[in-house]
Short mmCIF file of C-alpha atoms in Angstrom, two decimals:
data_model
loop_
_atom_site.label_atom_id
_atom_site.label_comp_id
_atom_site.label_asym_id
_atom_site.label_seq_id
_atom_site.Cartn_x
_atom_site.Cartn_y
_atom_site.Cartn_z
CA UNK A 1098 -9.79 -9.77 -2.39
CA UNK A 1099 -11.30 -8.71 -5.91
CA UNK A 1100 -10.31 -5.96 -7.61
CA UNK A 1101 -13.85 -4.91 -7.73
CA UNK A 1102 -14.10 -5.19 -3.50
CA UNK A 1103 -10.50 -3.40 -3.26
CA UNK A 1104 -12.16 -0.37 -5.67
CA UNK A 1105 -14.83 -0.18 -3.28
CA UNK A 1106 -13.16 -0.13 -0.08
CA UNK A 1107 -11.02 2.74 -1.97
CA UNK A 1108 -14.07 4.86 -3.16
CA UNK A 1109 -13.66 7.27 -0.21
CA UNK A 1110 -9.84 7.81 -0.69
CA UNK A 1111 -9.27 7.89 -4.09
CA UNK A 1112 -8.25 11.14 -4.59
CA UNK A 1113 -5.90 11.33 -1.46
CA UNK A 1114 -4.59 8.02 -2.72
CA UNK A 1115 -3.68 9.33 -6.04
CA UNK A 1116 -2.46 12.71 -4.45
CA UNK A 1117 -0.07 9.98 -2.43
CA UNK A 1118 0.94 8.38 -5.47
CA UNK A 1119 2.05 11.42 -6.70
CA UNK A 1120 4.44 12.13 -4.16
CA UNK A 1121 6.45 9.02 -4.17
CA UNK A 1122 6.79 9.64 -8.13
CA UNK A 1123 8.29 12.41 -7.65
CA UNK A 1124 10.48 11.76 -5.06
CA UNK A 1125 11.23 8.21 -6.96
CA UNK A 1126 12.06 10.36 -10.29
CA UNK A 1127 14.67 12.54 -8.41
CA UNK A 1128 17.11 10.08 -8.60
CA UNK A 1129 17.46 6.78 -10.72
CA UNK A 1130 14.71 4.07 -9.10
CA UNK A 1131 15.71 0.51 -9.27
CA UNK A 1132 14.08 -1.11 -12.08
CA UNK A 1133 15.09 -4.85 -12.14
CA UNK A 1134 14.99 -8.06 -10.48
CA UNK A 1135 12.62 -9.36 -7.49
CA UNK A 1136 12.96 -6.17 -5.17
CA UNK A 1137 12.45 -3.87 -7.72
CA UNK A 1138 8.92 -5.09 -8.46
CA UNK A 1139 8.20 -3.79 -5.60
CA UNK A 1140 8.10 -0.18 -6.26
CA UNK A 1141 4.31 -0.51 -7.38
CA UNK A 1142 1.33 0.42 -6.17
CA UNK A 1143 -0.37 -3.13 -6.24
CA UNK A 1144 -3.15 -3.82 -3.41
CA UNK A 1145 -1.10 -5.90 -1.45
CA UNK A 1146 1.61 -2.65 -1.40
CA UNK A 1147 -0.03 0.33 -0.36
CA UNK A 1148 -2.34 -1.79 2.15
CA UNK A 1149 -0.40 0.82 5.44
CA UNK A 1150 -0.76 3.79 2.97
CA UNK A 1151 -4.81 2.86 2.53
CA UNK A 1152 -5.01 2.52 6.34
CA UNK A 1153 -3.41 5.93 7.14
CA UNK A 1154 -5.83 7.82 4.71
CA UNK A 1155 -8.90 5.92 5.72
CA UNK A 1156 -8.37 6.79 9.54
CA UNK A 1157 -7.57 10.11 8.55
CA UNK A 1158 -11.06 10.31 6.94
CA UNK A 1159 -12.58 9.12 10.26
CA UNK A 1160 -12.10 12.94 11.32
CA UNK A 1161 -12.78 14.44 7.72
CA UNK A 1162 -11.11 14.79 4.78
CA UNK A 1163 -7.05 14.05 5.12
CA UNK A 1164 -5.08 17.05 4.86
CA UNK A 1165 -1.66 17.34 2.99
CA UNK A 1166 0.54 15.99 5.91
CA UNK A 1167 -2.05 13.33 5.93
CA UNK A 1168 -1.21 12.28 2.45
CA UNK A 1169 2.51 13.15 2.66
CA UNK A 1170 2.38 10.72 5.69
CA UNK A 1171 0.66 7.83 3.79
CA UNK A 1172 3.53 8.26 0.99
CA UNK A 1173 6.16 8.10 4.35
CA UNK A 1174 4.29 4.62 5.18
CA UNK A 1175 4.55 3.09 2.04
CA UNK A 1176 8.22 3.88 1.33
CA UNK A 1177 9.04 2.04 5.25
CA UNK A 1178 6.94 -0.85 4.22
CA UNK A 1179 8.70 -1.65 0.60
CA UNK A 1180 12.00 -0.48 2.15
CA UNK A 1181 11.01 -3.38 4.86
CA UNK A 1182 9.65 -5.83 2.52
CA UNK A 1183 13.18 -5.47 0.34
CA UNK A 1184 15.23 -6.06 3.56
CA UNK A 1185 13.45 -9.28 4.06
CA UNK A 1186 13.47 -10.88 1.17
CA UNK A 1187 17.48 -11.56 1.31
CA UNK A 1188 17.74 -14.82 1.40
CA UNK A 1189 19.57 -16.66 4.06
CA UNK A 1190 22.90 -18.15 3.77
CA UNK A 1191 24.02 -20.13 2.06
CA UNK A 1192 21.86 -19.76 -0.69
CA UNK A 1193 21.79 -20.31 -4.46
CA UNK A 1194 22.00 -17.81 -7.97
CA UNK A 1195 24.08 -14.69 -8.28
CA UNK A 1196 24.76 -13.11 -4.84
CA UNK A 1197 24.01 -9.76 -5.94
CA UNK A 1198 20.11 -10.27 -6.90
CA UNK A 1199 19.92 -12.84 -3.36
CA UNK A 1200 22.00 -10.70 -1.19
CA UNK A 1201 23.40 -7.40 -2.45
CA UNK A 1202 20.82 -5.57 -4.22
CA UNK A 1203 17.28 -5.77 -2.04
CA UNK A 1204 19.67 -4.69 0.59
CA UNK A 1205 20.84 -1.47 -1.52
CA UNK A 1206 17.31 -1.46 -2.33
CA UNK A 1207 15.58 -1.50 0.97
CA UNK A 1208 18.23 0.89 2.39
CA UNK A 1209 17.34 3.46 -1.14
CA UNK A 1210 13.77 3.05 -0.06
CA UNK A 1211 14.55 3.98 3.79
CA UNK A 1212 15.97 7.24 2.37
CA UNK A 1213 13.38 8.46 0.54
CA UNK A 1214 10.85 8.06 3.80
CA UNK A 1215 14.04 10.31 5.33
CA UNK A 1216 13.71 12.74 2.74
CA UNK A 1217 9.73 12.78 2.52
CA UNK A 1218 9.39 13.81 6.25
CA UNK A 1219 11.59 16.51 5.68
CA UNK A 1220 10.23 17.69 2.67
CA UNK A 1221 6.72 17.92 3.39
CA UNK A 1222 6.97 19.20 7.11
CA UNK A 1223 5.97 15.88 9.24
CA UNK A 1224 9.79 15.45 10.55
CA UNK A 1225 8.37 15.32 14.45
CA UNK A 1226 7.13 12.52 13.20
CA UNK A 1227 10.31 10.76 12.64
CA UNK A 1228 10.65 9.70 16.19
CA UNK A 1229 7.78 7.06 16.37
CA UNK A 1230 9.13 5.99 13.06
CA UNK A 1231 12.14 5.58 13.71
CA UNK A 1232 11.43 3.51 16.67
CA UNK A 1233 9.16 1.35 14.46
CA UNK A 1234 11.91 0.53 11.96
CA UNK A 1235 14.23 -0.50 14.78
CA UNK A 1236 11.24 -3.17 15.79
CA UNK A 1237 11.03 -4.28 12.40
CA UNK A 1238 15.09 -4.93 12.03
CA UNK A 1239 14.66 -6.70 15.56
CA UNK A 1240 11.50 -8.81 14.64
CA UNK A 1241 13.91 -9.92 11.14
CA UNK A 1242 17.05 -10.85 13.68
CA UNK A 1243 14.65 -12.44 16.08
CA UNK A 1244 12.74 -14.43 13.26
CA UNK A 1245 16.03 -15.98 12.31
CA UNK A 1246 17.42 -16.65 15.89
CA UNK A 1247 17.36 -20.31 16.87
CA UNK A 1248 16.09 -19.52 20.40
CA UNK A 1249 15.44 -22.70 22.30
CA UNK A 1250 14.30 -21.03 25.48
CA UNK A 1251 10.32 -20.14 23.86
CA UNK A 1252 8.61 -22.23 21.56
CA UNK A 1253 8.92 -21.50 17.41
CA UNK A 1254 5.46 -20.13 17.30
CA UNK A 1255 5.64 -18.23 20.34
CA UNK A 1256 9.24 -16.62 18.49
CA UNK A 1257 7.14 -16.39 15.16
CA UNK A 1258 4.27 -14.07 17.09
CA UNK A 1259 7.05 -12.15 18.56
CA UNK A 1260 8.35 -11.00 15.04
CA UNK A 1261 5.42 -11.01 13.64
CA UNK A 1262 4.29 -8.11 16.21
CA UNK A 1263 7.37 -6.16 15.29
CA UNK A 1264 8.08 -7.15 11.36
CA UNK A 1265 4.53 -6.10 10.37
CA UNK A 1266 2.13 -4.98 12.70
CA UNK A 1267 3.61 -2.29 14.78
CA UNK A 1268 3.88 -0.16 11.47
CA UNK A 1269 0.38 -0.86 10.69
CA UNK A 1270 -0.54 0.27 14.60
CA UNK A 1271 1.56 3.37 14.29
CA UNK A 1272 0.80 4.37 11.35
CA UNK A 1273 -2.97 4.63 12.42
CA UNK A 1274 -2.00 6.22 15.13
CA UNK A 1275 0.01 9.23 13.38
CA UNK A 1276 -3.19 9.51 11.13
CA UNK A 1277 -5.23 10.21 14.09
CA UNK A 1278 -3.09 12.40 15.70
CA UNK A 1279 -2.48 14.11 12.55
CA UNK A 1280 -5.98 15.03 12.46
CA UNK A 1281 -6.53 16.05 15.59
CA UNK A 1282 -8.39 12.87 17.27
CA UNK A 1283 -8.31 12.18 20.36
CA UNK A 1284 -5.42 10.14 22.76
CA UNK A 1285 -8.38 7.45 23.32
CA UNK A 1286 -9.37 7.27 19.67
CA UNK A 1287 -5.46 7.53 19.09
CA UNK A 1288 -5.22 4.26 21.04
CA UNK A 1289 -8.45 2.81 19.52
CA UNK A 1290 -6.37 2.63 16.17
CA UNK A 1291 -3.29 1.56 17.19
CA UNK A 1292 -5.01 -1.54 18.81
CA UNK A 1293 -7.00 -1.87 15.41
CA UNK A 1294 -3.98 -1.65 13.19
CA UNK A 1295 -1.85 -4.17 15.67
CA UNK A 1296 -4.61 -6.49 15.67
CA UNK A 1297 -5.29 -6.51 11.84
CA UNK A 1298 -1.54 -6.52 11.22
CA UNK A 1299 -1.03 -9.77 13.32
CA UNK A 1300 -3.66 -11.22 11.37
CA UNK A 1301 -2.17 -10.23 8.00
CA UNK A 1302 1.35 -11.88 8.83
CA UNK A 1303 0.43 -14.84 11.31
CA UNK A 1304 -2.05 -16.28 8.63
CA UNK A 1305 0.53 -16.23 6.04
CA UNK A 1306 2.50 -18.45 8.47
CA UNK A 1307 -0.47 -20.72 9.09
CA UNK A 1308 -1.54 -19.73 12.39
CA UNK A 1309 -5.26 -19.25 13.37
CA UNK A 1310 -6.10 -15.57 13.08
CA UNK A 1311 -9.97 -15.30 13.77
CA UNK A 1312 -9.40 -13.45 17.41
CA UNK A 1313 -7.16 -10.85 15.66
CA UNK A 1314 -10.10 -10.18 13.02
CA UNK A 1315 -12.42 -10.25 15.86
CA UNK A 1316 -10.74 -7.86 18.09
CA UNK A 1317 -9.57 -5.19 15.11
CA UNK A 1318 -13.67 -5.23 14.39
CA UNK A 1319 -14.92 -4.59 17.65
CA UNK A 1320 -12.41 -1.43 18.42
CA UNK A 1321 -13.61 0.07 14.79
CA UNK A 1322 -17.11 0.08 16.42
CA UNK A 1323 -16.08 2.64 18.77
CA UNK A 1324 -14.94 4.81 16.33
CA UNK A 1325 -16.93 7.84 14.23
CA UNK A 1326 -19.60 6.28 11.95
CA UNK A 1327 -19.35 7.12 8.34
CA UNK A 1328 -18.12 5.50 5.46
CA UNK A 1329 -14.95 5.63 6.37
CA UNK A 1330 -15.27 3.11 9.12
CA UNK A 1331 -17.53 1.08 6.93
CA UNK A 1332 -14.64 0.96 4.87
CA UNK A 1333 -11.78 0.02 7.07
CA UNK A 1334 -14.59 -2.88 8.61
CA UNK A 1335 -14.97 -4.01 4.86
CA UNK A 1336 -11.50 -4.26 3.99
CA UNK A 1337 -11.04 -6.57 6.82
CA UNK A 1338 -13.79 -8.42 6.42
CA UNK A 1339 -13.36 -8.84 2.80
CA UNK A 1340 -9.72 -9.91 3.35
CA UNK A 1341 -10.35 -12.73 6.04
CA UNK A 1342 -12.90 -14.09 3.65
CA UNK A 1343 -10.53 -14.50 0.98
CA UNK A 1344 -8.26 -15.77 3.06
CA UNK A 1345 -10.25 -18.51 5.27
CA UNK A 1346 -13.52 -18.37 3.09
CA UNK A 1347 -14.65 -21.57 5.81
CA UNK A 1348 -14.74 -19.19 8.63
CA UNK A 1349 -15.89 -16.04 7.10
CA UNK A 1350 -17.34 -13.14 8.87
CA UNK A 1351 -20.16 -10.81 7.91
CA UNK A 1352 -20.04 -6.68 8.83
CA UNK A 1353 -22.31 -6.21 10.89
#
């Protein structure tokens, strides 16, 4: 996706993004942040990064403008998901180069990161929150295990959609959710998100492994249709659009 798209898809948030980005400064500058080497790169707020944060706000502004524990949330999201991406990124064993940038370090990393989503709950009063969070992290650290399993009893692609659903798009899905709840939707539209963030986040990881994603896109674009109009939904149907055109720009799909 273009910069120029990603600005636009932004255009209702940017203020409670910035407000987010804000809070994991501050919370970053408490203590000494990791600066070096591959896991440290990724305490940025690049596109590709704050992708769950942009999804909490902009089903937050379904309901109206997101409210503190909205944005406090979105800052929770986006320390799980580079505490998550650290974790994976050890490589397996045996592996080459100095242990401690491989191994060692996006573990201390990833585990820093998990601390600070700890610590953000509490600080900002969202810890009955941490619950559904918690139980999200333990998918993702099964979906890593089960990812490098060599199960013979279910196909490799049926294991690979398996850890998909918990390495990346169960956050996505409860993360929506939380927004929604947050802001006092309904359990139906509360559900309508979920389904829209599980289906966009199988999409995100199973095309990066090469699988054929187009039902995903389908089905996240359909449940946004039964959501509030406004430009908030126009925005969460463009920034899926947008991003399955760059990524398969032979199938692309038009908003309709």
């Amino acid at each position: 996706m273009s910069e120029g798209a990603w600005e636009r898809v932004l255009s209702p948030i940017q203020g409670e993004l910035l407000e987010m980005q804000k809070i994991v400064r501050q919370s970053l500058h408490s203590s000494k942040a990791p600066a070096a080497g591959e896991p440290g790169q990724l305490l940025t707020f690049a596109s590709q990064h704050t992708l769950p944060s942009v999804l909490v706000l902009l089903c937050a502004r379904l309901f109206g403008p997101p409210a503190a524990p909205v944005i406090a949330l979105a800052a929770v999201v986006h320390f799980i998901y580079l505490a998550a991406r650290s974790h994976q990124s050890v490589q397996e064993w045996p592996g080459t180069g100095d242990p401690r940038v491989c191994y060692q370090y996006p573990v201390l990393v990833g585990d820093y990161l998990y601390s600070h989503f700890f610590n953000c709950l509490c600080r900002h009063g969202i810890l009955s929150y941490l619950q559904p969070l918690a139980r999200v992290i333990c998918q993702i650290s099964e979906g890593s295990i089960l990812r490098l399993q060599n199960n013979k009893e279910i196909s490799r692609a049926e294991l690979l959609r398996k850890a998909a659903l918990k390495e990346g798009a169960l956050l996505l899905g409860e993360s929506c959710r939380l927004a929604a709840r947050l802001c006092g939707a309904s359990e139906e539209e509360e559900e309508i998100l979920y389904r829209f963030g599980l289906n966009y986040g199988m999409a995100l990881v199973l095309n990066d492994l090469g699988f054929e994603v187009r039902a995903y896109v389908e089905k996240a674009l359909a449940l946004l249709d039964r959501l509030p109009l406004g430009e908030a939904r126009e925005a969460l149907k463009e920034l899926v659009v947008l991003w399955y055109q760059a990524a398969r720009p032979d199938l692309a799909l038009q908003v309709v």
